[in-house]
PDB file of C-alpha atoms and ligand atoms in Angstrom:
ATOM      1  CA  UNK A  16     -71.938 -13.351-128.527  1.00 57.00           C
ATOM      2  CA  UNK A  17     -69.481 -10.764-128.273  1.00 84.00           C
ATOM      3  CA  UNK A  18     -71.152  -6.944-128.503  1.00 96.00           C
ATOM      4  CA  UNK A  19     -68.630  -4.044-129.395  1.00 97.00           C
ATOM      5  CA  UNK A  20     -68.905  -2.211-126.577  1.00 98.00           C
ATOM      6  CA  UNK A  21     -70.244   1.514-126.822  1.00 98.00           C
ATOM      7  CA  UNK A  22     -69.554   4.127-124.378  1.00 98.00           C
ATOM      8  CA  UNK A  23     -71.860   7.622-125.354  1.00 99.00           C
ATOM      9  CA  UNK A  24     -71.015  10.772-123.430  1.00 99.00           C
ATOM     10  CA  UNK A  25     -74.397  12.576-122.851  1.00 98.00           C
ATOM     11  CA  UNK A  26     -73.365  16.096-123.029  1.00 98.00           C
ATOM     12  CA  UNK A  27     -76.994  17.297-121.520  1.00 98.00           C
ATOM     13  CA  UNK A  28     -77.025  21.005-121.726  1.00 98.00           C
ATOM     14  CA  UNK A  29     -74.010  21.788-121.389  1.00 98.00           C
ATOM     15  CA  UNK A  30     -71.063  23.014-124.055  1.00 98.00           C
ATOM     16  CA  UNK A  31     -70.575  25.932-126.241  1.00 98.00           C
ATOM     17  CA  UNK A  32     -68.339  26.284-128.846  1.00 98.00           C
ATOM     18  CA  UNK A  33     -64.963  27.045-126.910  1.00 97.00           C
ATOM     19  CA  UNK A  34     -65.822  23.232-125.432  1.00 98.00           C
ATOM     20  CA  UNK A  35     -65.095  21.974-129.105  1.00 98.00           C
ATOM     21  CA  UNK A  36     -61.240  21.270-127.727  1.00 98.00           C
ATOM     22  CA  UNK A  37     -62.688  18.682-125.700  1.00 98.00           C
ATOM     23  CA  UNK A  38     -64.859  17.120-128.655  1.00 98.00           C
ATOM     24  CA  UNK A  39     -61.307  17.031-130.662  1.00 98.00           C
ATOM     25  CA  UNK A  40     -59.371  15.385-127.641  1.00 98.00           C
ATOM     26  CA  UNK A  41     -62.361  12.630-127.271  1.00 98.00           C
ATOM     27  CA  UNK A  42     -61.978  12.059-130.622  1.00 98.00           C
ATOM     28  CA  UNK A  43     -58.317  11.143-130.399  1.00 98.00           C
ATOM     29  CA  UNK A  44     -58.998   9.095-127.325  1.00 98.00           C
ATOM     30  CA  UNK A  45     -61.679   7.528-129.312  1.00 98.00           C
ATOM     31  CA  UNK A  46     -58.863   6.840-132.103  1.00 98.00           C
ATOM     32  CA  UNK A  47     -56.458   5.382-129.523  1.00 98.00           C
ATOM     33  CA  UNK A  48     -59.192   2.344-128.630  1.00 98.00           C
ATOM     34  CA  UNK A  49     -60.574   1.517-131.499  1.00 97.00           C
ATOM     35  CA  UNK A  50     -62.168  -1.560-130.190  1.00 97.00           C
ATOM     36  CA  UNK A  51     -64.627   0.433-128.298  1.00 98.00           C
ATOM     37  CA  UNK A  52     -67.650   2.429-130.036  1.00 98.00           C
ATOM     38  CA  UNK A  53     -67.398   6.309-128.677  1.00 98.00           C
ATOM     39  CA  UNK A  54     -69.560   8.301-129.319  1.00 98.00           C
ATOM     40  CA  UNK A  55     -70.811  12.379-127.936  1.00 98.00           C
ATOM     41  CA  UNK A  56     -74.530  13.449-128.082  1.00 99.00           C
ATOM     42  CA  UNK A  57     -73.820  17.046-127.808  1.00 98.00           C
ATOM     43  CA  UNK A  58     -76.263  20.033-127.489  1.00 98.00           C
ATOM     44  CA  UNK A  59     -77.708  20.761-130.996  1.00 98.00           C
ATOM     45  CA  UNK A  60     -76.050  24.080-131.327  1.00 98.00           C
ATOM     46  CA  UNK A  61     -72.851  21.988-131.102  1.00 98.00           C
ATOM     47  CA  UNK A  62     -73.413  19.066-133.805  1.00 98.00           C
ATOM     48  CA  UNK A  63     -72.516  20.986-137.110  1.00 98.00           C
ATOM     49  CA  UNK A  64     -69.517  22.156-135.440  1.00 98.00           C
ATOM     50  CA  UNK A  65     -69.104  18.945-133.145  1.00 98.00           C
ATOM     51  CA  UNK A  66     -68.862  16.753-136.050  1.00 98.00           C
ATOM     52  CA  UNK A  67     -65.906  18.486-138.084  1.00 98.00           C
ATOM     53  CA  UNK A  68     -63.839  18.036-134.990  1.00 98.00           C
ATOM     54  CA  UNK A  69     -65.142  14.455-133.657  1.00 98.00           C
ATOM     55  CA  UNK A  70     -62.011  12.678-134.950  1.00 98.00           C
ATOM     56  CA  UNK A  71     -62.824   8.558-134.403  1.00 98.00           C
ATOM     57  CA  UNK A  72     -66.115   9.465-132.105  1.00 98.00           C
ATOM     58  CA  UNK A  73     -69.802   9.708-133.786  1.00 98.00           C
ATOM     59  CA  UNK A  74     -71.478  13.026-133.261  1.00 99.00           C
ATOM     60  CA  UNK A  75     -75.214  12.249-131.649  1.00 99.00           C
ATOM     61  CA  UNK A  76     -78.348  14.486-130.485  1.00 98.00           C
ATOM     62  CA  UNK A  77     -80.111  14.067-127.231  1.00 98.00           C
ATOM     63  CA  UNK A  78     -83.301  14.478-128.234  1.00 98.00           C
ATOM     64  CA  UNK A  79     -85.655  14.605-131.769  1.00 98.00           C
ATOM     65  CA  UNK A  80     -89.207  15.353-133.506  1.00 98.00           C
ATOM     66  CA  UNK A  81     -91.103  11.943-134.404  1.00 97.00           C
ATOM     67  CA  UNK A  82     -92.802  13.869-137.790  1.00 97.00           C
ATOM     68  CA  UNK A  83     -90.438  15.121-140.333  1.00 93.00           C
ATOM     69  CA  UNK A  84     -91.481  18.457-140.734  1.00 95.00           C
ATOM     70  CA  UNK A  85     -94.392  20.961-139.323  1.00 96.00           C
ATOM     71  CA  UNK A  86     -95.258  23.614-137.092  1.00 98.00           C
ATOM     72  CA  UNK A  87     -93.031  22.539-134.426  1.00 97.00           C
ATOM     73  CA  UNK A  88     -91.912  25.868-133.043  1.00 97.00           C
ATOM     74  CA  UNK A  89     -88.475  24.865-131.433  1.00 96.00           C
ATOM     75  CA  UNK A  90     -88.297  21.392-132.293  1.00 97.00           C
ATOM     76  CA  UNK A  91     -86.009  19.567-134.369  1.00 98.00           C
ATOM     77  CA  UNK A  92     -86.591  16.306-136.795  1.00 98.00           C
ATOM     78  CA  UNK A  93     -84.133  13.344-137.114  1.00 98.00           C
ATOM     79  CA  UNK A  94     -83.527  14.317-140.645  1.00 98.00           C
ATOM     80  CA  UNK A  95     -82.539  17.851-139.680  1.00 98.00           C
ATOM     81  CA  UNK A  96     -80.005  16.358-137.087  1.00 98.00           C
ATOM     82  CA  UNK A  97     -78.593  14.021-139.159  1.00 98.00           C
ATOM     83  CA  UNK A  98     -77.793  16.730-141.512  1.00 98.00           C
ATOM     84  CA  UNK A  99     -76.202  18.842-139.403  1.00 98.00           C
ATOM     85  CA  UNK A 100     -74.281  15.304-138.783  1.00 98.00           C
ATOM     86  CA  UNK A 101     -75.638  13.418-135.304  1.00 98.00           C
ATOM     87  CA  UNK A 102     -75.620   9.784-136.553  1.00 98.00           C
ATOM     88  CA  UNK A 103     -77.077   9.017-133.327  1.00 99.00           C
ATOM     89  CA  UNK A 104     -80.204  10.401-131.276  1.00 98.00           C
ATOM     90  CA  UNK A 105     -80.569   9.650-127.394  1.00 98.00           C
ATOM     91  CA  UNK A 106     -84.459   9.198-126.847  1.00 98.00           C
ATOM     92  CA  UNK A 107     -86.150   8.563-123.824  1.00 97.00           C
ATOM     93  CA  UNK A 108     -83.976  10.191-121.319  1.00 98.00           C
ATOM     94  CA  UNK A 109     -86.065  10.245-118.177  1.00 97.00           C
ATOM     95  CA  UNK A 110     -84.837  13.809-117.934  1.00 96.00           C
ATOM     96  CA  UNK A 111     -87.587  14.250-120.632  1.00 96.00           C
ATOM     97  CA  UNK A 112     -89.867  11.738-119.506  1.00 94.00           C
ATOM     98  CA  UNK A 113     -90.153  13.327-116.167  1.00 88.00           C
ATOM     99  CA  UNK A 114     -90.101  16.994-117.251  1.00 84.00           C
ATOM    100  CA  UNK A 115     -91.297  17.472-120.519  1.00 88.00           C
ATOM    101  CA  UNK A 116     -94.067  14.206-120.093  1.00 90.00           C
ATOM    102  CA  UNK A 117     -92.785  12.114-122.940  1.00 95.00           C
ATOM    103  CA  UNK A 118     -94.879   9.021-122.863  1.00 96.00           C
ATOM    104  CA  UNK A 119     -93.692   5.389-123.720  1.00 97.00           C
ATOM    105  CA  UNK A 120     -95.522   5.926-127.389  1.00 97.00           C
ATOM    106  CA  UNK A 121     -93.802   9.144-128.082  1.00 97.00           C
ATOM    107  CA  UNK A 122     -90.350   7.578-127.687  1.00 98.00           C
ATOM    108  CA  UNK A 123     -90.873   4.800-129.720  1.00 98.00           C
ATOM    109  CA  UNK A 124     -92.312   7.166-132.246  1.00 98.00           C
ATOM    110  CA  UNK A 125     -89.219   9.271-132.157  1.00 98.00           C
ATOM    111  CA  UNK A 126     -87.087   5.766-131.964  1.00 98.00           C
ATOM    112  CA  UNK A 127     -88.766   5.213-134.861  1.00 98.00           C
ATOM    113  CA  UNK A 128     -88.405   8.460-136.671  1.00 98.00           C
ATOM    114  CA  UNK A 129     -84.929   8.259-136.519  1.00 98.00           C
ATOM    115  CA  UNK A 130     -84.561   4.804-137.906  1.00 98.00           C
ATOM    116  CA  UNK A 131     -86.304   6.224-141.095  1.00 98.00           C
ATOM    117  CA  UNK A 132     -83.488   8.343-141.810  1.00 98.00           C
ATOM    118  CA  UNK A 133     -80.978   5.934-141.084  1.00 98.00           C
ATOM    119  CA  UNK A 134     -80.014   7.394-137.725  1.00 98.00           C
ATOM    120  CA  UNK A 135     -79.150   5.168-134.707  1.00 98.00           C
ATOM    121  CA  UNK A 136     -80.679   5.159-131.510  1.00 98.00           C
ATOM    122  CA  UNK A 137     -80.103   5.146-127.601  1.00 99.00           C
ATOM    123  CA  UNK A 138     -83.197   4.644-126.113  1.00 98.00           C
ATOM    124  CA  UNK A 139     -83.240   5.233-122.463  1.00 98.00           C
ATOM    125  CA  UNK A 140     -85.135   3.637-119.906  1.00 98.00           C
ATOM    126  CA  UNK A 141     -84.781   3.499-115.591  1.00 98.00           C
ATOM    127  CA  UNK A 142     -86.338   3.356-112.287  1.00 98.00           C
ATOM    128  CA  UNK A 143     -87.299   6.233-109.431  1.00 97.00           C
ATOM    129  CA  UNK A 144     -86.259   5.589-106.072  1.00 97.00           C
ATOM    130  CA  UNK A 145     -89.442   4.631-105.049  1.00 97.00           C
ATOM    131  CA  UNK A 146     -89.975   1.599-107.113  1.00 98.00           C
ATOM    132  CA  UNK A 147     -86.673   0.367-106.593  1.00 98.00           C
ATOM    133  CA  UNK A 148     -87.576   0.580-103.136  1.00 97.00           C
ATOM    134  CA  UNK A 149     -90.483  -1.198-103.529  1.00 98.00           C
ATOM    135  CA  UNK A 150     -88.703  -4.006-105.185  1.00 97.00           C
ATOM    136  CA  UNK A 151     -90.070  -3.509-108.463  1.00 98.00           C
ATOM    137  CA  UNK A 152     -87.351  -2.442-110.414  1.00 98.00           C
ATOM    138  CA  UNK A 153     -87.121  -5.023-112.750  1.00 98.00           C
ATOM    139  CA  UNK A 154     -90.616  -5.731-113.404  1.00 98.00           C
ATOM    140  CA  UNK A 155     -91.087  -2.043-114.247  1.00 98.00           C
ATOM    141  CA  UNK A 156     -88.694  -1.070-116.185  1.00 98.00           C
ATOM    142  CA  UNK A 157     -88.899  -4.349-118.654  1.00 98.00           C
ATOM    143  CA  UNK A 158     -92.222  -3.136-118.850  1.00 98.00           C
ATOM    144  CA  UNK A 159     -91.031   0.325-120.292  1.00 97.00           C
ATOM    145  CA  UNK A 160     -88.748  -1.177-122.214  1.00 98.00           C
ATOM    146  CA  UNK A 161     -91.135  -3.272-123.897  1.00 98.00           C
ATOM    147  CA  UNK A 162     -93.707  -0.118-124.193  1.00 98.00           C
ATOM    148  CA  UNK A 163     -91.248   2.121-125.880  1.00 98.00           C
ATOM    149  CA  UNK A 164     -90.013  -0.332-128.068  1.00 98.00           C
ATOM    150  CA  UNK A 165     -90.544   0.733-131.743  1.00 98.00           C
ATOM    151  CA  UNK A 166     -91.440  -1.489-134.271  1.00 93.00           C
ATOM    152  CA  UNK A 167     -88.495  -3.220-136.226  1.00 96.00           C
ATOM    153  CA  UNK A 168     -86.428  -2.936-133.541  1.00 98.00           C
ATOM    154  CA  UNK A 169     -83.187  -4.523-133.975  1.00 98.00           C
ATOM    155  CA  UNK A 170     -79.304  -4.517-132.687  1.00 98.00           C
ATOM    156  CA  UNK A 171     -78.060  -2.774-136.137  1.00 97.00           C
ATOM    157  CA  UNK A 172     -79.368   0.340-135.059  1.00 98.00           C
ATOM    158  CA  UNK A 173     -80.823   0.634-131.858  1.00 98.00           C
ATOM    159  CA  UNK A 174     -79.436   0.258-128.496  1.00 98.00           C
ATOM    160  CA  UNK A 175     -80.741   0.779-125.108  1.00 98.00           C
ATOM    161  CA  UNK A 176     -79.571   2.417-122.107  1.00 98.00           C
ATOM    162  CA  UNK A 177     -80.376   1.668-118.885  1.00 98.00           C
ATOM    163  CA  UNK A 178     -79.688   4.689-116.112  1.00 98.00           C
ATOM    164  CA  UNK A 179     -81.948   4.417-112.652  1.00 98.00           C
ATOM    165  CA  UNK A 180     -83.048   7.905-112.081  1.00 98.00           C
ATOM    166  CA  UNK A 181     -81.745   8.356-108.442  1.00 98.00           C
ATOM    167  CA  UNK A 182     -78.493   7.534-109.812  1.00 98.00           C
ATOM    168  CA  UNK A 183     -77.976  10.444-112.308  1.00 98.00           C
ATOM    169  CA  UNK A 184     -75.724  12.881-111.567  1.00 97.00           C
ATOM    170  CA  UNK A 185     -75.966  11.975-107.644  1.00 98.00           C
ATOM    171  CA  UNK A 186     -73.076  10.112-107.452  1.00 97.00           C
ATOM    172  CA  UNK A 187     -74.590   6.764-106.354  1.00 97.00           C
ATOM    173  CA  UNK A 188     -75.061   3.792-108.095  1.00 98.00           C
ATOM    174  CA  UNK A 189     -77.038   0.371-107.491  1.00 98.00           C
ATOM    175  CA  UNK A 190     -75.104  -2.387-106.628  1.00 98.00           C
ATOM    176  CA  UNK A 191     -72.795  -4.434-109.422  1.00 98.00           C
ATOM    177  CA  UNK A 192     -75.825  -7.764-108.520  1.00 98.00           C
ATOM    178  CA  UNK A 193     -78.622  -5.430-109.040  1.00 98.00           C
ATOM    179  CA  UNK A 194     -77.235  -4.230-112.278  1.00 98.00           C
ATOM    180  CA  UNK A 195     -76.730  -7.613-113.700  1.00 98.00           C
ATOM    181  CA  UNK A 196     -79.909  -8.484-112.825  1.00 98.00           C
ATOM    182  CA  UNK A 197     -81.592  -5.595-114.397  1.00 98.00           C
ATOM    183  CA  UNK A 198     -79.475  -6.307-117.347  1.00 98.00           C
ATOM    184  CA  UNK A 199     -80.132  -9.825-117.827  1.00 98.00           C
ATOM    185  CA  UNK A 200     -84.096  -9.181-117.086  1.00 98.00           C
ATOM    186  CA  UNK A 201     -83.654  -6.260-119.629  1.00 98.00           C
ATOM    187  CA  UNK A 202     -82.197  -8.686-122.537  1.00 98.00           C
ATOM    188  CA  UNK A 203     -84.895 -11.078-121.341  1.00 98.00           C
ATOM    189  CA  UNK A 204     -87.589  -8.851-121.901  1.00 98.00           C
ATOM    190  CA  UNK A 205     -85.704  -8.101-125.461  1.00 98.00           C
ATOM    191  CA  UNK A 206     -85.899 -11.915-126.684  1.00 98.00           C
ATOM    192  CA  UNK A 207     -89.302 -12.392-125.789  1.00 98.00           C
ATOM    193  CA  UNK A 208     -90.388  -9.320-127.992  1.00 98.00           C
ATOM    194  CA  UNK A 209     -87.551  -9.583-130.857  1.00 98.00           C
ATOM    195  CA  UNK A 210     -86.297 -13.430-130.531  1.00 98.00           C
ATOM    196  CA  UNK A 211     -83.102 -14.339-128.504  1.00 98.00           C
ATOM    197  CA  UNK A 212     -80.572 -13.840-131.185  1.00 97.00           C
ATOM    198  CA  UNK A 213     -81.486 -10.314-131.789  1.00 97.00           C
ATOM    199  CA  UNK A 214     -81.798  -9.638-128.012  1.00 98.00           C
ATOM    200  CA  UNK A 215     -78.604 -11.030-127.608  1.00 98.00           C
ATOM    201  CA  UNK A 216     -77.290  -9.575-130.268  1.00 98.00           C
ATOM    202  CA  UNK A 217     -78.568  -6.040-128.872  1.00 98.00           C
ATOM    203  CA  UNK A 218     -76.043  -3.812-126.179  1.00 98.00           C
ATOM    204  CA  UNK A 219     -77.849  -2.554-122.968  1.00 98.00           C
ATOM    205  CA  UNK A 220     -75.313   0.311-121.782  1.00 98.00           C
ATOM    206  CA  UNK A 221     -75.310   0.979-117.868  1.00 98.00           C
ATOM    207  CA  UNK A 222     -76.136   5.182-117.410  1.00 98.00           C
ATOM    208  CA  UNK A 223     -75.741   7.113-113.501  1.00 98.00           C
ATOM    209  CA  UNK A 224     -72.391   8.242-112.023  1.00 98.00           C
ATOM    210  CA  UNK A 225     -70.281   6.266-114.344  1.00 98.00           C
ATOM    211  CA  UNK A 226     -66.777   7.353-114.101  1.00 98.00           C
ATOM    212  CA  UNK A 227     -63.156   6.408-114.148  1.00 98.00           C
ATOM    213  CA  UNK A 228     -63.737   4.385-110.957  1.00 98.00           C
ATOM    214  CA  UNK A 229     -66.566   2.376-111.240  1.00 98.00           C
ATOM    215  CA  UNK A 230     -66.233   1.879-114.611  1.00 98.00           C
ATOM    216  CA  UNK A 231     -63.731  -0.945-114.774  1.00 98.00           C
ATOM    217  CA  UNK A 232     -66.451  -3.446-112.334  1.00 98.00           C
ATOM    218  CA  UNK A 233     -69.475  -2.164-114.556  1.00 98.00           C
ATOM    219  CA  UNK A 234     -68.286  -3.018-117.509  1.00 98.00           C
ATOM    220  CA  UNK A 235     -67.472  -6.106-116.319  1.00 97.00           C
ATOM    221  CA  UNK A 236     -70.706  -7.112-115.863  1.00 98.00           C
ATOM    222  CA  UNK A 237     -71.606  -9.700-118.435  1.00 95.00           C
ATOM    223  CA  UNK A 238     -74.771  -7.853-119.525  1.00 98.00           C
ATOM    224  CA  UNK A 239     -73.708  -4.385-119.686  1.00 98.00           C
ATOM    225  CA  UNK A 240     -72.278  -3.118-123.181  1.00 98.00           C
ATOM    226  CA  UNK A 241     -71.223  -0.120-122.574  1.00 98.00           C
ATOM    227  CA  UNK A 242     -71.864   3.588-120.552  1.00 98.00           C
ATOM    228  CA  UNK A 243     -74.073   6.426-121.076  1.00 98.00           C
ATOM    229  CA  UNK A 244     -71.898   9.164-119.437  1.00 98.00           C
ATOM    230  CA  UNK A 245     -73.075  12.514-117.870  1.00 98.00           C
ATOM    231  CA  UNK A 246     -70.880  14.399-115.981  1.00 98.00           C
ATOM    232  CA  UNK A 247     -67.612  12.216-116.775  1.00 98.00           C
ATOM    233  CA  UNK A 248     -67.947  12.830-120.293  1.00 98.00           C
ATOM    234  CA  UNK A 249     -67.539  17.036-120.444  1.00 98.00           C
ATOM    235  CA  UNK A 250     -63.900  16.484-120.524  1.00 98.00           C
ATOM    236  CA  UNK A 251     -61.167  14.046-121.859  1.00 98.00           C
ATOM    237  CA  UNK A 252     -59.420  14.072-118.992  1.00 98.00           C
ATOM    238  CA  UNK A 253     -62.559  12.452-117.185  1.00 98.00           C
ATOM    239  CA  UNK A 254     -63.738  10.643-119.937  1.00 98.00           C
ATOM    240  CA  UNK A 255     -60.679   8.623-121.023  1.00 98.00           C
ATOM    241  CA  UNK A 256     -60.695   5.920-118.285  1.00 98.00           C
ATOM    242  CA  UNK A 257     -64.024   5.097-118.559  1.00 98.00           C
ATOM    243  CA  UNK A 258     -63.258   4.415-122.651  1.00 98.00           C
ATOM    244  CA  UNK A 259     -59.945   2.608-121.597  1.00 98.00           C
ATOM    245  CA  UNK A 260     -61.925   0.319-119.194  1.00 98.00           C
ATOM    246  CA  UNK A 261     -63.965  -0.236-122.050  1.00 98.00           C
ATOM    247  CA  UNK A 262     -61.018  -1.205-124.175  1.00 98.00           C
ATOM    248  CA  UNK A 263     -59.397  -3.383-121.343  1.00 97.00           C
ATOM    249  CA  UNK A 264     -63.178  -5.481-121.349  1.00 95.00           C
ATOM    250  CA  UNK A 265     -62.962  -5.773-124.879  1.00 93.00           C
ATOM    251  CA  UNK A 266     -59.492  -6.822-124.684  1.00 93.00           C
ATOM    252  CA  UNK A 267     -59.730  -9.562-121.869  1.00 91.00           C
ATOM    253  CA  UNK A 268     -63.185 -11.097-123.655  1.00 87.00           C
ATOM    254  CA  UNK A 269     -60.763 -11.678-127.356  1.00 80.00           C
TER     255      UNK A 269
HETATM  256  P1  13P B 318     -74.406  11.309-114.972  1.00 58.83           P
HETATM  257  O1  13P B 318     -73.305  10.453-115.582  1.00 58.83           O
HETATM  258  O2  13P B 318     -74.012  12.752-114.855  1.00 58.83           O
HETATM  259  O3  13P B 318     -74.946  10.709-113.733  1.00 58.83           O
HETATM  260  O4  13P B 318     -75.593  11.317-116.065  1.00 58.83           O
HETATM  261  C1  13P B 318     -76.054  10.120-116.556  1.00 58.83           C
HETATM  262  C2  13P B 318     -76.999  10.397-117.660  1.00 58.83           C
HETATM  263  O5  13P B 318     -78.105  10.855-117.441  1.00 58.83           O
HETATM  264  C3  13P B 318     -76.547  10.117-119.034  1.00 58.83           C
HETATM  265  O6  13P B 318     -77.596  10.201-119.943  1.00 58.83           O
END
């Protein structure tokens, strides 16, 4: 099975409007590979803006409502996001597991909120420290895969993302074995809840301290289908390698 790769620069909060120059140059990079899938979840203040400058990248949100409507003070529903033009929402970032206590329910709620109004999805999942010390990485984090799973799911519009928390933003990353294992255990997990050709059919993107020089190895990986990109991703400069790896794995799998 051969998955287009997607690599998704997670913009966090971060970005205001004189930033859009970047959004414009990742487009064009985005434009020079088109093999790859690019794609920028940008804050919400961005996305109207963001997507009238995206060029071959999809606009995306980092976060979204699970109702539709309501008295949400500061909240925002897939539908409204998909106006302003996100195609995509991130959900499940353990940034908003950990500090806003989003439960496995909510995010397949929200998952599958935004599948209702025809938006895609990156659904996040990862590890602390102290369970991949424990040696029960794996085990765990199928588990809240399988938990936050929303109904229907399938590789037309959902994709997952795994990102280890002590690897975010710290510039360390697990070893290239334990993230094919995670991977294949990941897609494992997948078949036995939505059958082995959707599973298969399904990318699991590698998130933490991806940039221009690790990306090349983890997208080798036979498993991993991409990036979710922090840090690399706020500029083009940065960001371009990690897309031309991308385009290099496509190209040597043809
Ligand atoms: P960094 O690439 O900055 O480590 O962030 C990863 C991440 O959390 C993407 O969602």
């Amino acid at each position: 099975m051969s998955r287009r790769k997607l690599v998704v620069g997670n913009w966090k909060m971060n970005g205001m409007r004189a930033h859009l120059d970047e959004v414009e140059a990742i487009g064009r990079v985005a434009a020079a590979h088109p093999a790859v899938e690019v794609g920028l979840c940008l804050p919400a203040t961005l996305i109207m803006a963001g997507s009238e400058r995206r060029g071959a990248a999809f606009i995306g949100a980092q976060n979204c409502h699970m109702d539709i409507s309501g008295a949400y003070t500061g909240s925002l529903s897939a539908e409204m996001l998909l106006e302003a033009g996100a195609s995509w929402v991130i959900t499940g970032h353990s940034e908003r597991r950990e500090a806003r206590g989003e439960t496995n329910a909510d995010i397949a709620a929200k998952s599958a909120a935004a599948h209702r109004v025809g938006m895609k999805v990156i659904l996040c999942v990862g590890e602390t420290l102290e369970v991949r010390d424990a040696g029960q990485a794996e085990e765990v984090v199928a588990a809240q895969l399988l938990a936050s799973l929303p109904e229907g799911a399938s590789a037309d519009w959902l994709a997952i993302a795994y990102e280890p928390i002590w690897a975010i933003g710290t510039g360390r990353i697990p070893t290239m074995e334990a993230v094919a294992e995670m991977h294949a255990a990941l897609r494992a997990a997948l078949a036995s809840r939505i059958g082995a050709a959707e599973a298969d059919a399904m990318r699991i993107l590698y998130g933490g301290s991806m940039n221009g020089d690790n990306a090349t190895d983890l997208l080798a990986i036979a498993d991993v289908d991409g990036g979710l990109i922090g840090g690399a991703s706020l500029s083009a400069t940065k960001f371009a390698p990690i897309i031309e790896a991308a385009d290099q794995r496509m190209a040597a799998a043809a």
